Coordinates of C-alpha atoms and ligand atoms in Angstrom, one line a residue:
M1 CA -73.7 15.9 -28.7
I2 CA -70.9 15.7 -31.3
A3 CA -72.2 15.8 -34.9
H4 CA -69.6 15.5 -38.2
A5 CA -70.1 16.8 -41.1
P6 CA -69.9 14.7 -44.3
L7 CA -66.8 14.3 -46.2
P8 CA -67.3 15.2 -49.9
A9 CA -67.8 12.2 -52.2
F10 CA -64.6 10.9 -53.7
E11 CA -63.2 9.1 -56.5
F12 CA -60.4 8.2 -58.9
V13 CA -60.9 8.8 -62.6
D14 CA -58.6 8.2 -65.8
K15 CA -60.6 11.0 -67.5
V16 CA -62.0 14.5 -66.9
S17 CA -65.4 14.8 -68.1
D18 CA -67.4 18.0 -68.0
K19 CA -70.4 17.3 -66.0
A20 CA -73.0 19.1 -68.1
G21 CA -71.6 22.2 -67.3
K22 CA -73.9 22.5 -64.2
V23 CA -70.8 23.0 -61.6
P24 CA -67.5 24.6 -62.3
V25 CA -65.0 22.0 -63.0
I26 CA -61.5 23.1 -61.2
V27 CA -58.7 21.7 -62.4
A28 CA -55.1 21.7 -61.1
V29 CA -52.1 21.2 -63.2
P30 CA -48.7 20.5 -62.2
V31 CA -45.8 22.8 -63.5
A32 CA -42.4 21.3 -64.4
R33 CA -40.7 24.1 -62.7
P34 CA -41.9 27.3 -60.8
A35 CA -43.2 29.7 -63.4
K36 CA -44.9 32.9 -63.5
D37 CA -46.3 32.2 -66.8
G38 CA -48.6 29.1 -66.5
D39 CA -49.4 28.9 -70.2
A40 CA -45.6 28.0 -71.3
A41 CA -45.1 25.7 -68.0
V42 CA -48.2 23.4 -68.5
A43 CA -46.8 19.5 -68.6
G44 CA -47.0 17.5 -71.6
P45 CA -49.6 14.7 -70.7
L46 CA -51.6 17.5 -69.0
A47 CA -51.9 19.8 -71.8
E48 CA -54.0 17.2 -73.8
T49 CA -56.6 16.9 -71.2
L50 CA -56.9 20.7 -70.8
A51 CA -57.2 20.8 -74.5
A52 CA -59.8 18.2 -74.6
L53 CA -62.1 20.4 -72.2
D54 CA -61.2 23.6 -73.8
L55 CA -59.3 24.7 -70.9
T56 CA -56.7 27.2 -70.7
A57 CA -54.0 27.6 -68.1
L58 CA -54.3 31.0 -66.6
G59 CA -51.4 30.9 -63.9
A60 CA -48.9 29.1 -61.7
S61 CA -47.9 29.1 -58.5
E62 CA -44.4 30.1 -57.6
S63 CA -43.2 27.3 -55.4
A64 CA -44.0 23.5 -55.4
G65 CA -46.7 22.5 -53.2
S66 CA -48.6 25.8 -53.4
V67 CA -51.5 27.0 -55.6
R68 CA -53.2 30.1 -56.7
V69 CA -56.6 30.3 -57.9
T70 CA -56.1 32.8 -61.0
A71 CA -59.7 32.3 -62.3
T72 CA -62.8 30.9 -60.7
G73 CA -66.7 31.2 -61.0
A74 CA -66.3 32.0 -64.9
A75 CA -68.6 30.1 -67.5
P76 CA -68.5 25.9 -66.8
A77 CA -65.4 24.4 -67.6
T78 CA -63.7 27.1 -68.6
V79 CA -61.9 27.3 -65.0
A80 CA -58.5 26.4 -64.8
L81 CA -56.4 26.3 -61.6
V82 CA -52.7 25.9 -62.0
G83 CA -50.9 24.4 -59.1
G84 CA -47.0 24.0 -58.6
I85 CA -46.1 20.4 -58.4
C86 CA -42.8 19.5 -59.3
P87 CA -42.7 16.1 -61.1
E88 CA -40.3 14.8 -59.0
A89 CA -42.4 15.9 -55.8
S90 CA -42.7 13.3 -52.9
A91 CA -45.8 11.7 -51.8
D92 CA -46.3 14.1 -48.7
E93 CA -45.5 17.0 -51.3
F94 CA -48.6 15.9 -53.5
R95 CA -50.5 15.3 -50.3
D96 CA -50.1 18.6 -49.1
A97 CA -50.5 20.2 -52.5
A98 CA -53.7 18.5 -52.6
A99 CA -54.8 19.8 -49.2
N100 CA -53.8 23.6 -50.4
V101 CA -55.7 23.2 -53.6
A102 CA -58.8 21.7 -51.7
R103 CA -58.8 24.8 -49.1
E104 CA -58.4 27.0 -52.1
V105 CA -61.7 26.1 -53.5
D106 CA -63.5 25.6 -50.3
G107 CA -66.7 27.7 -49.8
T108 CA -67.4 27.9 -54.1
G109 CA -69.7 24.2 -54.0
A110 CA -67.3 23.0 -56.6
R111 CA -66.7 19.7 -58.0
L112 CA -62.8 19.4 -57.5
V113 CA -60.9 17.7 -59.9
L114 CA -57.3 17.4 -59.0
A115 CA -55.1 16.9 -62.1
L116 CA -51.6 16.9 -60.6
G117 CA -49.9 15.0 -62.9
I118 CA -49.5 11.7 -60.6
E119 CA -47.6 8.8 -61.7
T120 CA -47.3 6.1 -59.1
A121 CA -50.0 4.5 -56.8
E122 CA -48.4 6.2 -53.8
Q123 CA -48.6 9.4 -55.3
A124 CA -52.5 8.7 -55.7
S125 CA -53.4 7.8 -52.5
A126 CA -51.3 10.6 -51.0
A127 CA -53.3 13.4 -53.4
A128 CA -56.6 11.8 -52.4
L129 CA -55.7 12.0 -48.6
G130 CA -54.7 15.3 -49.2
A131 CA -57.5 16.6 -50.9
L132 CA -60.0 15.1 -48.3
L133 CA -58.1 16.5 -45.3
G134 CA -57.7 20.1 -47.1
A135 CA -61.3 20.2 -47.6
Y136 CA -62.0 19.5 -43.8
R137 CA -63.7 22.6 -41.7
F138 CA -65.5 23.0 -38.7
D139 CA -68.5 24.9 -39.0
R140 CA -70.4 23.7 -35.8
Y141 CA -70.4 27.5 -34.3
R142 CA -71.1 29.3 -37.5
T143 CA -74.3 31.0 -38.4
D144 CA -72.7 32.1 -41.7
T145 CA -72.3 29.0 -43.8
R146 CA -70.8 28.8 -47.0
P147 CA -70.9 25.5 -49.6
A148 CA -68.7 22.7 -48.9
I149 CA -66.8 21.3 -51.8
D150 CA -69.4 18.9 -53.5
S151 CA -67.2 16.3 -54.8
I152 CA -63.4 15.4 -55.5
A153 CA -62.0 13.5 -58.2
V154 CA -58.4 12.5 -58.5
L155 CA -57.2 12.1 -62.1
V156 CA -54.6 9.3 -62.3
P157 CA -53.2 7.4 -65.6
A158 CA -55.5 4.3 -66.6
R159 CA -52.8 2.0 -65.5
L160 CA -53.3 2.9 -61.9
L161 CA -57.0 3.4 -61.6
K162 CA -57.5 -0.4 -60.2
S163 CA -54.9 -0.2 -57.6
A164 CA -55.6 3.4 -56.8
S165 CA -59.2 2.6 -56.4
A166 CA -58.3 -0.4 -54.2
A167 CA -56.6 2.0 -51.7
S168 CA -59.3 4.4 -51.4
Q169 CA -61.3 2.6 -48.5
R170 CA -58.1 2.9 -46.4
V171 CA -57.9 6.7 -47.5
R172 CA -61.6 7.5 -46.6
I173 CA -61.4 5.9 -43.2
L174 CA -58.1 7.5 -42.3
A175 CA -59.8 11.0 -43.4
T176 CA -63.2 10.3 -41.6
N177 CA -61.3 9.4 -38.3
T178 CA -59.2 12.4 -39.0
W179 CA -62.0 14.7 -39.2
R180 CA -63.4 12.8 -36.1
A181 CA -60.4 13.8 -34.0
R182 CA -60.2 17.3 -35.2
D183 CA -63.9 17.9 -34.3
L184 CA -63.5 16.6 -31.1
V185 CA -60.1 18.9 -30.4
N186 CA -62.1 22.0 -31.8
T187 CA -65.3 21.4 -29.8
A188 CA -65.5 24.0 -27.1
P189 CA -64.8 22.7 -23.7
N190 CA -68.1 23.6 -22.3
D191 CA -69.7 21.6 -25.1
L192 CA -67.2 18.5 -24.5
T193 CA -66.7 17.7 -20.8
P194 CA -65.4 14.2 -19.5
A195 CA -68.7 12.8 -19.5
E196 CA -69.8 14.2 -23.2
F197 CA -66.6 12.6 -24.5
A198 CA -67.2 9.3 -22.7
A199 CA -70.8 9.4 -24.0
Y200 CA -69.3 10.3 -27.6
A201 CA -67.1 7.5 -27.7
I202 CA -69.7 4.9 -26.6
K203 CA -71.9 6.1 -29.4
A204 CA -69.1 6.3 -32.2
A205 CA -67.3 3.2 -31.2
K206 CA -70.6 1.0 -31.8
L207 CA -68.7 -1.2 -34.4
P208 CA -68.3 -5.4 -34.8
R209 CA -65.9 -6.4 -32.4
V210 CA -65.5 -3.5 -30.3
K211 CA -66.4 -3.3 -26.6
T212 CA -66.7 0.0 -24.8
T213 CA -66.8 0.7 -21.2
S214 CA -66.7 3.8 -19.2
L215 CA -65.5 4.1 -15.5
D216 CA -67.5 7.1 -13.8
L217 CA -66.2 9.2 -10.6
E218 CA -67.8 6.3 -8.2
A219 CA -66.0 3.6 -10.3
L220 CA -62.7 5.7 -10.4
K221 CA -62.7 5.9 -6.6
A222 CA -63.2 2.4 -5.8
G223 CA -60.6 0.7 -8.6
G224 CA -58.2 3.2 -6.8
F225 CA -57.7 5.7 -10.1
G226 CA -56.3 8.3 -7.6
G227 CA -55.0 10.3 -10.6
H228 CA -58.2 10.9 -12.3
V229 CA -59.7 11.6 -8.9
A230 CA -57.4 14.1 -8.3
V231 CA -57.1 15.9 -11.5
G232 CA -60.9 16.1 -12.0
Q233 CA -61.9 17.1 -8.3
G234 CA -61.6 21.0 -8.7
S235 CA -64.0 20.5 -11.7
I236 CA -67.8 20.4 -11.4
N237 CA -67.4 17.9 -14.4
P238 CA -66.4 14.6 -12.7
P239 CA -63.7 12.5 -15.0
H240 CA -64.1 9.4 -16.6
L241 CA -61.8 6.5 -18.0
V242 CA -62.8 5.2 -21.2
K243 CA -62.0 1.6 -22.3
V244 CA -62.3 1.0 -26.1
A245 CA -61.4 -2.5 -26.9
Y246 CA -61.2 -3.9 -30.4
K247 CA -60.8 -7.6 -30.5
P248 CA -60.6 -9.8 -34.3
S249 CA -61.4 -13.1 -34.2
K250 CA -57.8 -13.9 -35.6
A251 CA -55.1 -11.3 -34.1
K252 CA -51.8 -10.9 -34.3
G253 CA -51.0 -9.6 -31.0
H254 CA -52.4 -7.1 -28.7
V255 CA -51.5 -3.1 -28.6
A256 CA -52.5 -0.7 -26.0
L257 CA -52.9 3.0 -26.5
V258 CA -53.2 5.5 -23.8
G259 CA -54.3 9.1 -24.6
K260 CA -54.2 12.1 -22.4
G261 CA -58.1 13.4 -22.5
I262 CA -57.7 16.6 -20.3
T263 CA -61.1 18.6 -21.6
F264 CA -59.7 21.8 -20.6
D265 CA -56.4 22.6 -18.5
S266 CA -56.3 25.6 -16.6
G267 CA -53.6 24.5 -14.4
G268 CA -55.7 24.1 -11.4
L269 CA -54.3 25.8 -8.2
S270 CA -51.2 26.0 -10.0
I271 CA -53.0 28.0 -12.6
K272 CA -51.7 29.0 -16.0
P273 CA -51.3 32.7 -17.2
A274 CA -54.3 33.4 -19.2
K275 CA -52.7 33.6 -22.4
S276 CA -51.5 30.1 -21.8
M277 CA -54.7 29.1 -21.2
E278 CA -56.4 29.9 -24.9
T279 CA -55.4 26.8 -26.3
M280 CA -55.9 24.4 -23.3
K281 CA -59.3 22.9 -25.2
S282 CA -57.0 20.8 -27.1
D283 CA -55.2 19.1 -24.0
M284 CA -57.6 16.2 -25.0
A285 CA -56.1 15.5 -28.5
G286 CA -54.2 12.4 -27.3
A287 CA -57.7 10.8 -26.2
A288 CA -59.3 11.9 -29.8
T289 CA -56.4 10.5 -31.3
V290 CA -56.4 7.1 -29.5
L291 CA -60.5 7.0 -30.4
A292 CA -60.2 7.8 -33.7
T293 CA -57.3 5.2 -34.0
V294 CA -59.3 2.1 -32.6
I295 CA -62.3 3.1 -34.5
A296 CA -60.0 3.1 -38.0
A297 CA -58.6 -0.2 -37.2
A298 CA -62.0 -1.9 -36.1
E299 CA -63.4 -0.5 -39.8
L300 CA -60.4 -1.5 -41.7
S301 CA -60.9 -5.0 -39.9
L302 CA -57.2 -5.1 -38.8
P303 CA -56.3 -8.5 -37.6
I304 CA -54.6 -7.2 -34.3
A305 CA -56.2 -6.5 -31.3
V306 CA -56.4 -2.8 -30.0
T307 CA -57.1 -1.6 -26.9
G308 CA -57.7 2.3 -26.4
W309 CA -57.8 4.3 -23.0
L310 CA -59.1 7.5 -22.9
C311 CA -58.0 9.4 -19.4
L312 CA -60.7 12.2 -19.4
A313 CA -60.8 14.8 -16.6
E314 CA -61.0 18.6 -16.5
N315 CA -58.4 20.5 -14.8
M316 CA -59.7 23.4 -12.5
P317 CA -59.0 25.4 -9.8
S318 CA -61.9 25.6 -7.2
G319 CA -62.1 25.0 -3.2
S320 CA -62.0 21.5 -3.7
A321 CA -59.4 21.1 -6.4
T322 CA -56.1 19.6 -5.4
R323 CA -53.4 21.5 -3.8
P324 CA -49.8 21.5 -4.5
S325 CA -48.2 18.9 -1.6
D326 CA -51.3 16.8 -1.9
V327 CA -50.3 12.8 -1.8
I328 CA -52.4 10.7 -4.1
T329 CA -52.3 7.2 -4.9
I330 CA -52.3 6.3 -8.5
H331 CA -54.2 2.8 -9.6
G332 CA -51.6 0.1 -8.7
G333 CA -50.6 1.6 -5.5
T334 CA -47.6 4.1 -6.3
T335 CA -48.0 7.5 -4.2
V336 CA -47.4 10.6 -5.9
E337 CA -46.7 14.1 -4.2
V338 CA -48.4 16.6 -6.4
L339 CA -46.1 19.8 -6.4
N340 CA -47.6 21.4 -9.3
T341 CA -51.4 20.9 -10.4
D342 CA -50.5 21.8 -13.8
A343 CA -48.4 18.8 -14.3
E344 CA -51.8 16.7 -14.4
G345 CA -51.5 14.9 -17.5
R346 CA -48.9 12.3 -16.2
L347 CA -50.9 11.7 -13.4
V348 CA -54.2 10.4 -15.3
L349 CA -51.9 8.9 -17.8
A350 CA -50.0 7.0 -14.6
D351 CA -53.5 5.6 -14.2
G352 CA -54.3 4.9 -17.5
L353 CA -50.8 3.2 -18.1
S354 CA -51.2 1.0 -15.1
A355 CA -54.5 -0.5 -16.0
A356 CA -53.6 -0.9 -19.3
R357 CA -50.4 -2.8 -18.4
E358 CA -52.7 -5.3 -16.1
E359 CA -53.8 -6.7 -19.5
K360 CA -50.4 -8.0 -20.6
P361 CA -50.6 -6.1 -24.1
D362 CA -47.6 -6.8 -26.2
V363 CA -46.6 -3.1 -26.4
L364 CA -48.0 -0.1 -24.9
L365 CA -48.1 3.5 -26.6
D366 CA -49.0 6.7 -24.9
I367 CA -49.9 9.8 -26.7
A368 CA -50.4 13.3 -25.1
T369 CA -50.0 16.9 -25.3
L370 CA -47.9 16.6 -22.3
T371 CA -45.4 19.4 -22.0
G372 CA -44.8 23.2 -23.1
A373 CA -41.2 22.1 -23.3
Q374 CA -42.1 19.6 -26.6
L375 CA -42.7 23.1 -28.2
V376 CA -39.9 24.6 -26.8
A377 CA -37.6 21.3 -28.2
L378 CA -39.0 20.6 -31.4
G379 CA -41.5 23.6 -32.4
P380 CA -45.0 23.6 -33.4
E381 CA -44.8 20.8 -36.3
I382 CA -42.9 17.8 -35.1
G383 CA -43.8 15.4 -32.2
A384 CA -41.4 13.7 -29.7
V385 CA -41.1 10.1 -28.9
M386 CA -39.6 8.6 -25.9
G387 CA -39.3 5.1 -24.6
S388 CA -38.0 1.5 -25.1
E389 CA -35.5 2.1 -28.3
D390 CA -37.0 -0.6 -30.3
V391 CA -40.7 0.7 -29.9
R392 CA -39.4 4.3 -30.2
S393 CA -37.7 3.3 -33.6
E394 CA -40.8 1.4 -34.4
V395 CA -42.9 4.4 -34.0
I396 CA -40.7 6.7 -35.8
A397 CA -40.5 4.5 -38.9
A398 CA -44.5 4.1 -38.9
G399 CA -44.4 7.9 -38.9
D400 CA -42.2 8.0 -41.7
A401 CA -44.3 6.0 -43.5
A402 CA -47.4 7.9 -42.7
G403 CA -45.8 11.5 -43.2
E404 CA -45.8 12.5 -39.9
D405 CA -42.5 14.3 -38.3
L406 CA -41.5 12.4 -35.2
W407 CA -38.1 12.8 -33.4
P408 CA -36.4 10.5 -30.9
M409 CA -35.7 11.8 -27.4
P410 CA -34.0 10.3 -24.5
L411 CA -35.0 9.5 -21.1
P412 CA -31.9 10.3 -19.4
A413 CA -31.2 8.2 -15.8
H414 CA -29.6 11.5 -14.5
L415 CA -32.9 13.7 -14.7
R416 CA -34.6 11.0 -12.7
P417 CA -33.4 12.0 -9.1
S418 CA -35.1 15.4 -9.6
L419 CA -38.6 13.5 -9.3
K420 CA -37.6 12.3 -6.0
S421 CA -40.2 13.5 -3.1
P422 CA -39.4 13.7 0.4
V423 CA -42.7 12.3 1.6
A424 CA -44.3 10.1 -1.4
D425 CA -42.7 7.3 -3.8
I426 CA -42.4 10.2 -6.7
A427 CA -43.1 13.7 -7.0
N428 CA -45.1 15.2 -10.3
M429 CA -42.5 17.7 -11.1
G430 CA -38.9 17.8 -11.4
D431 CA -36.1 19.8 -13.1
R432 CA -37.5 22.5 -15.4
F433 CA -34.7 22.0 -17.8
G434 CA -35.5 19.1 -19.9
G435 CA -39.0 19.1 -18.7
M436 CA -40.2 16.9 -21.7
L437 CA -37.8 14.3 -20.9
V438 CA -38.7 14.5 -17.2
A439 CA -42.4 13.8 -17.7
G440 CA -41.2 10.7 -19.9
L441 CA -39.2 9.6 -16.9
F442 CA -42.2 9.9 -14.9
L443 CA -44.5 7.7 -17.1
K444 CA -42.0 5.2 -17.2
E445 CA -42.5 4.4 -13.6
F446 CA -45.9 3.0 -14.5
V447 CA -44.9 0.8 -17.3
G448 CA -43.0 -2.1 -15.7
S449 CA -41.5 -4.1 -18.2
T450 CA -44.1 -3.6 -21.0
P451 CA -42.2 -2.2 -24.2
W452 CA -43.6 1.0 -24.4
A453 CA -43.1 4.5 -26.1
H454 CA -44.4 7.9 -25.1
L455 CA -45.9 10.2 -27.8
D456 CA -45.5 14.1 -26.8
V457 CA -47.3 16.0 -29.5
A458 CA -48.3 19.4 -27.5
G459 CA -46.9 21.4 -30.7
P460 CA -48.1 19.3 -33.8
A461 CA -51.6 18.3 -32.2
Y462 CA -53.1 21.9 -32.5
N463 CA -52.1 24.8 -35.3
E464 CA -52.5 28.1 -34.1
R465 CA -51.4 29.9 -37.2
A466 CA -52.5 29.8 -40.7
P467 CA -53.6 26.6 -42.3
H468 CA -50.6 24.9 -44.5
G469 CA -50.5 21.5 -46.0
I470 CA -52.9 19.1 -44.1
A471 CA -53.0 20.7 -40.9
P472 CA -55.8 23.2 -40.9
T473 CA -56.1 26.0 -37.8
G474 CA -56.8 24.1 -34.9
G475 CA -57.2 20.5 -34.2
T476 CA -54.9 18.5 -36.5
G477 CA -55.5 15.0 -35.9
F478 CA -51.9 14.5 -35.7
G479 CA -50.8 11.0 -34.5
L480 CA -53.5 9.2 -36.2
S481 CA -51.7 8.2 -39.4
T482 CA -48.7 7.1 -37.5
L483 CA -50.4 5.0 -35.0
L484 CA -52.8 3.4 -37.7
T485 CA -49.5 2.5 -39.6
F486 CA -47.7 0.7 -36.4
L487 CA -50.8 -1.3 -36.2
E488 CA -50.9 -2.2 -39.8
T489 CA -47.2 -3.0 -39.9
R490 CA -47.6 -5.1 -36.6
A491 CA -50.7 -6.7 -38.3
S492 CA -49.0 -7.8 -41.3
Ligands
BES1 N1 -51.0 20.7 -21.1 C1 -49.9 21.3 -20.6 C2 -48.8 20.9 -21.7 C3 -49.0 22.2 -22.9 C4 -48.4 23.2 -23.0 C5 -49.6 21.6 -24.1 C6 -48.7 24.3 -24.1 C7 -49.6 22.1 -25.1 C8 -49.1 23.6 -25.3 C9 -49.8 20.3 -19.6 O1 -50.6 20.0 -18.8 C10 -48.9 21.2 -19.0 O2 -49.2 22.2 -17.9 N2 -47.3 20.8 -18.6 C11 -46.7 21.8 -17.8 C12 -46.0 20.9 -16.9 C13 -45.0 21.5 -15.9 C14 -45.8 22.1 -14.6 C15 -44.0 20.7 -14.9 C16 -45.7 22.8 -18.5 O3 -45.3 22.2 -19.7 O4 -45.2 23.9 -18.3
MN2 MN1 -51.3 21.3 -17.4
ZN3 ZN1 -52.2 19.5 -19.7

């Protein structure tokens, strides 16, 4: 079973108090410019706060948004941490710097006080979110534990205290659900099978106005969900299709979200090289993000109906696995020739999109770690958006507001013929060049006339490198902030 570590306690404050000198107070101070000598660089208003606490600035970071601990664990309230935020930094830079600070002091059991020279309410909530996301860690499998950050306070000017605190419920809900999505991605695939994921979703989404139902293998066969059946049949862990429906009493429309939930992608009989398989526990990141988004929408009581579809299966090779050249039937009747069993995400998503569309939502979004080509095209930190032009723009605008990098990609008609099959309605693999777009064109076949966008997040959903900004190593929760902002914009 999945259990989550609790978030640190969090508050906005307009004064820094030395809480009895029991725990170290760690303060981050902005510098007006990159500096080596922190003493000289401490910005004006904070110099007062520091003086009042008898703190001394001990150093500064060399670049904006990064921090360097110059002294910790000294006598209480004499610890200074100097961060390098320029006063003109964007909200996202405040967010990332706060995350870096939080990570820097993680393991000390500290009460973290962030004094970043915040001037606007937007910067305040960005810093709060960054600190909470930076404080994330995944300890489930560790026997050597270190103390987590005890509590976080963000120092804001008195005039911002009220507006900042009003926004803190959203910050907390967004952070909690980002932690949730990260935990799901980071959980080992022997612990997060499709059945475990489905059971977790039912439990986690027990909220007012949310109804969760799960189709097991038998129900999937009976319902004609041939994509799920085909992808799951090589595994001893059978597939599930989970529907999480949030329905407020007064809804301004209905959004359907479909997530790819391959709990492990070996490639199936079209097996992956060993190296490519190492990160494939993350192939359920789309489903994790969808679940986290529906829960967040319900917790915020957004006045918009949201239905999440989690397409869960494990893609394994075995004597019962789908063969290249097998023909399967997707929910709704379209037949697919499976030429490559490693193009499995589009098969479960086809089932999910077809089922979601039957309910006639106003708009349909899917999110998936769908193609290696996405990583090749946009690198590890930027997601791709394809689909109807207006929905695509709406998603990218939501991403801009949410501080997530998304880039528009086309669905060129000239690539569509490459998906033609000599025996079935469509093949699951086409041209290798433009593979991300070909995958998008395949999905397009299953959305009919419903306004739709497809997010390929193969790169940003999972960070294989060192932590940076809000992204820890491993699952990032990428997409949640964008999807939530998309819903809020529609609901407003
Ligand atoms: N899950 C992978 C895509 C992926 C690759 C995600 C790397 C994250 C990092 C997907 O199921 C896959 O294997 N796609 C194939 C499709 C191909 C066989 C048409 C790919 O991208 O190679
Ligand atoms: Mn695959
Ligand atoms: Zn996959």
